[in-house]
PDB file of C-alpha atoms in Angstrom:
ATOM      1  CA  UNK I   1      92.003  95.933 122.356  1.00  0.00           C
ATOM      2  CA  UNK I   2      94.844  98.301 120.544  1.00  0.00           C
ATOM      3  CA  UNK I   3      96.153  98.943 117.233  1.00  0.00           C
ATOM      4  CA  UNK I   4      96.836  95.211 115.270  1.00  0.00           C
ATOM      5  CA  UNK I   5     100.157  94.873 112.877  1.00  0.00           C
ATOM      6  CA  UNK I   6      98.240  95.515 110.253  1.00  0.00           C
ATOM      7  CA  UNK I   7      96.861  99.334 111.619  1.00  0.00           C
ATOM      8  CA  UNK I   8     100.481 100.155 112.508  1.00  0.00           C
ATOM      9  CA  UNK I   9     101.676  99.265 109.088  1.00  0.00           C
ATOM     10  CA  UNK I  10      99.033 101.092 107.588  1.00  0.00           C
ATOM     11  CA  UNK I  11      99.363 103.924 110.090  1.00  0.00           C
ATOM     12  CA  UNK I  12     102.913 104.185 109.727  1.00  0.00           C
ATOM     13  CA  UNK I  13     103.455 103.951 106.042  1.00  0.00           C
ATOM     14  CA  UNK I  14     101.235 106.596 105.941  1.00  0.00           C
ATOM     15  CA  UNK I  15     103.327 109.076 107.594  1.00  0.00           C
ATOM     16  CA  UNK I  16     105.908 107.732 105.710  1.00  0.00           C
ATOM     17  CA  UNK I  17     104.936 109.279 102.789  1.00  0.00           C
ATOM     18  CA  UNK I  18     104.184 112.916 104.484  1.00  0.00           C
ATOM     19  CA  UNK I  19     107.999 112.561 106.627  1.00  0.00           C
ATOM     20  CA  UNK I  20     110.450 111.184 104.658  1.00  0.00           C
ATOM     21  CA  UNK I  21     112.931 110.390 107.823  1.00  0.00           C
ATOM     22  CA  UNK I  22     110.226 108.185 108.718  1.00  0.00           C
ATOM     23  CA  UNK I  23     110.404 106.136 105.980  1.00  0.00           C
ATOM     24  CA  UNK I  24     114.463 105.914 106.119  1.00  0.00           C
ATOM     25  CA  UNK I  25     114.001 104.581 109.900  1.00  0.00           C
ATOM     26  CA  UNK I  26     111.353 102.323 109.474  1.00  0.00           C
ATOM     27  CA  UNK I  27     112.910 100.682 106.710  1.00  0.00           C
ATOM     28  CA  UNK I  28     116.112 100.311 109.009  1.00  0.00           C
ATOM     29  CA  UNK I  29     114.006  98.938 112.176  1.00  0.00           C
ATOM     30  CA  UNK I  30     110.906  97.750 110.648  1.00  0.00           C
ATOM     31  CA  UNK I  31     107.522  97.850 112.581  1.00  0.00           C
ATOM     32  CA  UNK I  32     106.794  97.990 115.963  1.00  0.00           C
ATOM     33  CA  UNK I  33     104.745  95.510 117.765  1.00  0.00           C
ATOM     34  CA  UNK I  34     101.785  95.330 118.804  1.00  0.00           C
ATOM     35  CA  UNK I  35     101.091  96.988 122.048  1.00  0.00           C
ATOM     36  CA  UNK I  36      97.800  95.579 123.713  1.00  0.00           C
ATOM     37  CA  UNK I  37      95.979  96.334 126.694  1.00  0.00           C
ATOM     38  CA  UNK I  38      92.441  94.737 128.107  1.00  0.00           C
ATOM     39  CA  UNK I  39      89.352  97.118 128.226  1.00  0.00           C
ATOM     40  CA  UNK I  40      88.442  98.354 131.658  1.00  0.00           C
ATOM     41  CA  UNK I  41      89.061  99.339 134.915  1.00  0.00           C
ATOM     42  CA  UNK I  42      90.974  96.587 136.058  1.00  0.00           C
ATOM     43  CA  UNK I  43      93.638  98.236 133.090  1.00  0.00           C
ATOM     44  CA  UNK I  44      93.803 101.261 135.301  1.00  0.00           C
ATOM     45  CA  UNK I  45      93.882  99.868 138.386  1.00  0.00           C
ATOM     46  CA  UNK I  46      97.220  97.733 136.713  1.00  0.00           C
ATOM     47  CA  UNK I  47      98.590 101.648 136.180  1.00  0.00           C
ATOM     48  CA  UNK I  48      97.558 102.902 139.492  1.00  0.00           C
ATOM     49  CA  UNK I  49      99.923  99.707 140.656  1.00  0.00           C
ATOM     50  CA  UNK I  50     102.933 100.655 138.811  1.00  0.00           C
ATOM     51  CA  UNK I  51     102.867 104.934 139.854  1.00  0.00           C
ATOM     52  CA  UNK I  52     106.216 105.316 140.912  1.00  0.00           C
ATOM     53  CA  UNK I  53     107.515 101.791 141.919  1.00  0.00           C
ATOM     54  CA  UNK I  54     110.055  99.875 140.354  1.00  0.00           C
ATOM     55  CA  UNK I  55     108.340  96.972 137.801  1.00  0.00           C
ATOM     56  CA  UNK I  56     109.749  94.079 140.368  1.00  0.00           C
ATOM     57  CA  UNK I  57     107.768  96.000 142.781  1.00  0.00           C
ATOM     58  CA  UNK I  58     104.610  96.707 141.067  1.00  0.00           C
ATOM     59  CA  UNK I  59     104.298  92.874 139.514  1.00  0.00           C
ATOM     60  CA  UNK I  60     104.579  91.878 143.208  1.00  0.00           C
ATOM     61  CA  UNK I  61     101.800  94.540 144.579  1.00  0.00           C
ATOM     62  CA  UNK I  62      99.527  92.970 141.926  1.00  0.00           C
ATOM     63  CA  UNK I  63      99.935  89.770 142.522  1.00  0.00           C
ATOM     64  CA  UNK I  64      99.017  90.192 146.349  1.00  0.00           C
ATOM     65  CA  UNK I  65      96.231  92.052 145.124  1.00  0.00           C
ATOM     66  CA  UNK I  66      95.275  89.831 142.936  1.00  0.00           C
ATOM     67  CA  UNK I  67      94.768  86.932 145.529  1.00  0.00           C
ATOM     68  CA  UNK I  68      92.804  89.133 147.737  1.00  0.00           C
ATOM     69  CA  UNK I  69      89.989  90.028 144.894  1.00  0.00           C
ATOM     70  CA  UNK I  70      89.776  87.200 143.408  1.00  0.00           C
ATOM     71  CA  UNK I  71      90.071  86.788 139.127  1.00  0.00           C
ATOM     72  CA  UNK I  72      87.012  89.014 138.083  1.00  0.00           C
ATOM     73  CA  UNK I  73      88.797  91.932 140.542  1.00  0.00           C
ATOM     74  CA  UNK I  74      85.482  93.063 141.717  1.00  0.00           C
ATOM     75  CA  UNK I  75      85.323  97.135 142.069  1.00  0.00           C
ATOM     76  CA  UNK I  76      82.968  96.636 145.104  1.00  0.00           C
ATOM     77  CA  UNK I  77      85.107  94.344 146.762  1.00  0.00           C
ATOM     78  CA  UNK I  78      88.510  97.385 146.737  1.00  0.00           C
ATOM     79  CA  UNK I  79      85.529  99.403 148.472  1.00  0.00           C
ATOM     80  CA  UNK I  80      84.557  96.606 151.602  1.00  0.00           C
ATOM     81  CA  UNK I  81      88.816  95.932 152.135  1.00  0.00           C
ATOM     82  CA  UNK I  82      89.541  98.118 155.110  1.00  0.00           C
ATOM     83  CA  UNK I  83      92.952  99.920 155.253  1.00  0.00           C
ATOM     84  CA  UNK I  84      95.114  97.509 156.451  1.00  0.00           C
ATOM     85  CA  UNK I  85      93.883  94.381 154.505  1.00  0.00           C
ATOM     86  CA  UNK I  86      95.099  96.388 151.144  1.00  0.00           C
ATOM     87  CA  UNK I  87      98.241  98.077 152.969  1.00  0.00           C
ATOM     88  CA  UNK I  88      99.065  94.325 152.706  1.00  0.00           C
ATOM     89  CA  UNK I  89      98.995  94.478 149.627  1.00  0.00           C
ATOM     90  CA  UNK I  90     101.887  97.079 149.167  1.00  0.00           C
ATOM     91  CA  UNK I  91      99.575  99.722 148.736  1.00  0.00           C
ATOM     92  CA  UNK I  92     100.123 103.309 149.782  1.00  0.00           C
ATOM     93  CA  UNK I  93      97.434 105.354 151.158  1.00  0.00           C
ATOM     94  CA  UNK I  94      97.719 107.183 148.444  1.00  0.00           C
ATOM     95  CA  UNK I  95      97.435 103.996 146.158  1.00  0.00           C
ATOM     96  CA  UNK I  96      94.341 103.391 147.594  1.00  0.00           C
ATOM     97  CA  UNK I  97      92.819 106.393 147.503  1.00  0.00           C
ATOM     98  CA  UNK I  98      93.213 106.512 144.010  1.00  0.00           C
ATOM     99  CA  UNK I  99      91.640 102.887 143.896  1.00  0.00           C
ATOM    100  CA  UNK I 100      88.923 103.754 145.213  1.00  0.00           C
ATOM    101  CA  UNK I 101      87.984 107.029 143.801  1.00  0.00           C
ATOM    102  CA  UNK I 102      87.865 104.562 139.977  1.00  0.00           C
ATOM    103  CA  UNK I 103      85.731 101.942 142.195  1.00  0.00           C
ATOM    104  CA  UNK I 104      83.684 103.915 142.839  1.00  0.00           C
ATOM    105  CA  UNK I 105      83.122 106.049 139.593  1.00  0.00           C
ATOM    106  CA  UNK I 106      82.590 102.575 138.591  1.00  0.00           C
ATOM    107  CA  UNK I 107      80.513 100.937 140.831  1.00  0.00           C
ATOM    108  CA  UNK I 108      78.157 104.271 140.746  1.00  0.00           C
ATOM    109  CA  UNK I 109      77.921 104.009 136.866  1.00  0.00           C
ATOM    110  CA  UNK I 110      79.778 107.291 136.215  1.00  0.00           C
ATOM    111  CA  UNK I 111      82.354 105.297 134.391  1.00  0.00           C
ATOM    112  CA  UNK I 112      81.653 103.340 131.719  1.00  0.00           C
ATOM    113  CA  UNK I 113      84.650 101.674 130.387  1.00  0.00           C
ATOM    114  CA  UNK I 114      81.988 100.145 127.193  1.00  0.00           C
ATOM    115  CA  UNK I 115      81.196 103.441 125.830  1.00  0.00           C
ATOM    116  CA  UNK I 116      83.747 106.106 126.745  1.00  0.00           C
ATOM    117  CA  UNK I 117      82.691 108.604 124.336  1.00  0.00           C
ATOM    118  CA  UNK I 118      84.211 108.644 120.637  1.00  0.00           C
ATOM    119  CA  UNK I 119      85.829 111.833 121.028  1.00  0.00           C
ATOM    120  CA  UNK I 120      89.441 111.657 122.433  1.00  0.00           C
ATOM    121  CA  UNK I 121      89.379 114.663 124.178  1.00  0.00           C
ATOM    122  CA  UNK I 122      85.866 114.323 126.419  1.00  0.00           C
ATOM    123  CA  UNK I 123      86.874 110.566 126.650  1.00  0.00           C
ATOM    124  CA  UNK I 124      90.284 111.673 128.333  1.00  0.00           C
ATOM    125  CA  UNK I 125      88.456 113.875 130.585  1.00  0.00           C
ATOM    126  CA  UNK I 126      86.181 111.519 131.961  1.00  0.00           C
ATOM    127  CA  UNK I 127      88.967 109.432 132.448  1.00  0.00           C
ATOM    128  CA  UNK I 128      91.129 112.199 134.171  1.00  0.00           C
ATOM    129  CA  UNK I 129      88.253 112.436 136.638  1.00  0.00           C
ATOM    130  CA  UNK I 130      89.777 109.272 138.652  1.00  0.00           C
ATOM    131  CA  UNK I 131      91.807 110.447 141.325  1.00  0.00           C
ATOM    132  CA  UNK I 132      96.014 109.702 140.296  1.00  0.00           C
ATOM    133  CA  UNK I 133      94.832 109.078 136.471  1.00  0.00           C
ATOM    134  CA  UNK I 134      96.048 112.077 134.705  1.00  0.00           C
ATOM    135  CA  UNK I 135      96.277 112.783 130.948  1.00  0.00           C
ATOM    136  CA  UNK I 136      99.345 110.067 130.040  1.00  0.00           C
ATOM    137  CA  UNK I 137      98.047 107.235 131.627  1.00  0.00           C
ATOM    138  CA  UNK I 138      94.557 108.199 129.727  1.00  0.00           C
ATOM    139  CA  UNK I 139      96.000 108.735 126.983  1.00  0.00           C
ATOM    140  CA  UNK I 140      98.566 104.908 127.511  1.00  0.00           C
ATOM    141  CA  UNK I 141      94.686 103.157 128.185  1.00  0.00           C
ATOM    142  CA  UNK I 142      92.990 104.816 124.869  1.00  0.00           C
ATOM    143  CA  UNK I 143      95.880 103.941 122.782  1.00  0.00           C
ATOM    144  CA  UNK I 144      96.842 100.202 124.437  1.00  0.00           C
ATOM    145  CA  UNK I 145      92.821  99.403 125.121  1.00  0.00           C
ATOM    146  CA  UNK I 146      90.803 100.928 122.674  1.00  0.00           C
ATOM    147  CA  UNK I 147      92.987 101.367 119.831  1.00  0.00           C
ATOM    148  CA  UNK I 148      92.442 104.758 119.190  1.00  0.00           C
ATOM    149  CA  UNK I 149      94.300 105.744 116.305  1.00  0.00           C
ATOM    150  CA  UNK I 150      94.884 109.289 116.661  1.00  0.00           C
ATOM    151  CA  UNK I 151      95.812 109.437 120.391  1.00  0.00           C
ATOM    152  CA  UNK I 152      99.384 111.607 120.635  1.00  0.00           C
ATOM    153  CA  UNK I 153     100.724 111.573 124.163  1.00  0.00           C
ATOM    154  CA  UNK I 154     102.920 114.710 123.476  1.00  0.00           C
ATOM    155  CA  UNK I 155     104.330 114.547 126.994  1.00  0.00           C
ATOM    156  CA  UNK I 156     105.915 111.369 127.225  1.00  0.00           C
ATOM    157  CA  UNK I 157     109.671 111.773 127.162  1.00  0.00           C
ATOM    158  CA  UNK I 158     110.429 108.608 125.269  1.00  0.00           C
ATOM    159  CA  UNK I 159     108.487 110.001 122.424  1.00  0.00           C
ATOM    160  CA  UNK I 160     109.957 113.473 122.128  1.00  0.00           C
ATOM    161  CA  UNK I 161     113.067 111.764 122.930  1.00  0.00           C
ATOM    162  CA  UNK I 162     112.182 109.627 119.623  1.00  0.00           C
ATOM    163  CA  UNK I 163     111.486 112.604 117.893  1.00  0.00           C
ATOM    164  CA  UNK I 164     114.313 114.188 119.030  1.00  0.00           C
ATOM    165  CA  UNK I 165     116.630 110.988 116.844  1.00  0.00           C
ATOM    166  CA  UNK I 166     114.015 110.802 114.012  1.00  0.00           C
ATOM    167  CA  UNK I 167     114.037 114.286 112.844  1.00  0.00           C
ATOM    168  CA  UNK I 168     117.183 115.105 113.286  1.00  0.00           C
ATOM    169  CA  UNK I 169     116.477 117.787 115.708  1.00  0.00           C
ATOM    170  CA  UNK I 170     118.799 120.011 117.951  1.00  0.00           C
ATOM    171  CA  UNK I 171     117.575 118.920 121.473  1.00  0.00           C
ATOM    172  CA  UNK I 172     114.686 117.161 122.878  1.00  0.00           C
ATOM    173  CA  UNK I 173     111.265 118.926 121.482  1.00  0.00           C
ATOM    174  CA  UNK I 174     109.375 120.287 124.623  1.00  0.00           C
ATOM    175  CA  UNK I 175     105.551 118.772 124.712  1.00  0.00           C
ATOM    176  CA  UNK I 176     104.221 122.058 123.107  1.00  0.00           C
ATOM    177  CA  UNK I 177     106.696 121.612 119.984  1.00  0.00           C
ATOM    178  CA  UNK I 178     105.778 118.102 120.001  1.00  0.00           C
ATOM    179  CA  UNK I 179     102.324 118.657 119.390  1.00  0.00           C
ATOM    180  CA  UNK I 180     102.701 120.684 116.755  1.00  0.00           C
ATOM    181  CA  UNK I 181     105.052 118.669 114.426  1.00  0.00           C
ATOM    182  CA  UNK I 182     102.277 115.770 114.845  1.00  0.00           C
ATOM    183  CA  UNK I 183      99.863 117.812 113.510  1.00  0.00           C
ATOM    184  CA  UNK I 184     100.644 116.845 109.697  1.00  0.00           C
ATOM    185  CA  UNK I 185     100.486 112.963 110.928  1.00  0.00           C
ATOM    186  CA  UNK I 186      96.707 113.020 111.570  1.00  0.00           C
ATOM    187  CA  UNK I 187      95.120 110.775 111.819  1.00  0.00           C
ATOM    188  CA  UNK I 188      97.474 108.099 112.621  1.00  0.00           C
ATOM    189  CA  UNK I 189      99.580 109.832 115.763  1.00  0.00           C
ATOM    190  CA  UNK I 190      98.867 106.451 117.672  1.00  0.00           C
ATOM    191  CA  UNK I 191     100.853 104.729 115.492  1.00  0.00           C
ATOM    192  CA  UNK I 192     103.481 107.389 115.372  1.00  0.00           C
ATOM    193  CA  UNK I 193     103.933 107.449 119.177  1.00  0.00           C
ATOM    194  CA  UNK I 194     104.387 103.483 119.077  1.00  0.00           C
ATOM    195  CA  UNK I 195     107.236 103.771 116.742  1.00  0.00           C
ATOM    196  CA  UNK I 196     108.725 106.611 118.212  1.00  0.00           C
ATOM    197  CA  UNK I 197     108.893 104.082 121.699  1.00  0.00           C
ATOM    198  CA  UNK I 198     110.486 101.444 118.869  1.00  0.00           C
ATOM    199  CA  UNK I 199     112.953 103.614 118.176  1.00  0.00           C
ATOM    200  CA  UNK I 200     113.937 105.523 120.962  1.00  0.00           C
ATOM    201  CA  UNK I 201     117.079 102.990 121.935  1.00  0.00           C
ATOM    202  CA  UNK I 202     116.948 100.695 118.816  1.00  0.00           C
ATOM    203  CA  UNK I 203     120.995 100.240 117.933  1.00  0.00           C
ATOM    204  CA  UNK I 204     119.281 100.058 114.120  1.00  0.00           C
ATOM    205  CA  UNK I 205     119.455 103.770 114.023  1.00  0.00           C
TER     206      UNK I 205
END
């Protein structure tokens, strides 16, 4: 599971002691709600379904996909399904390829979601073995499904835009600068990332 409300509060209170501009924003916006996803391959399958489509289209595809697979979403059934069956769920050839990559790694025991490496970078490296899962998707999984406290998705445009607003920067920071700015906030960068999303379009700021 992701970071709890208590963990978010502790992390943000710690960062607010270091960065007064965060303390000021926190006083105006309050604490963000937890963002929690289920641990396991099903969450990454849902990520693949949602790539480059609208929220409504992703929800429709996921409903059809779940109806085909059944409630337990067995990865073996994905591998047994033919192209036309998965196409009827709305899955393109590319998405099917990504799904099969994920399910093959799970079925072959090459990817165990219950024992990903404790080191964040090593865990990201394992998850990005899956076709279609880049660094950002891996980071979001580790933050929302495993609650890893120091994950910092510096390539996320909303994180960058949130920092632009929170720190009153002259322009949206690059990924490199976003990474550098956050060094002082270790080991609470996960809570900080969630706060940047909370502040991105917050009318209180």
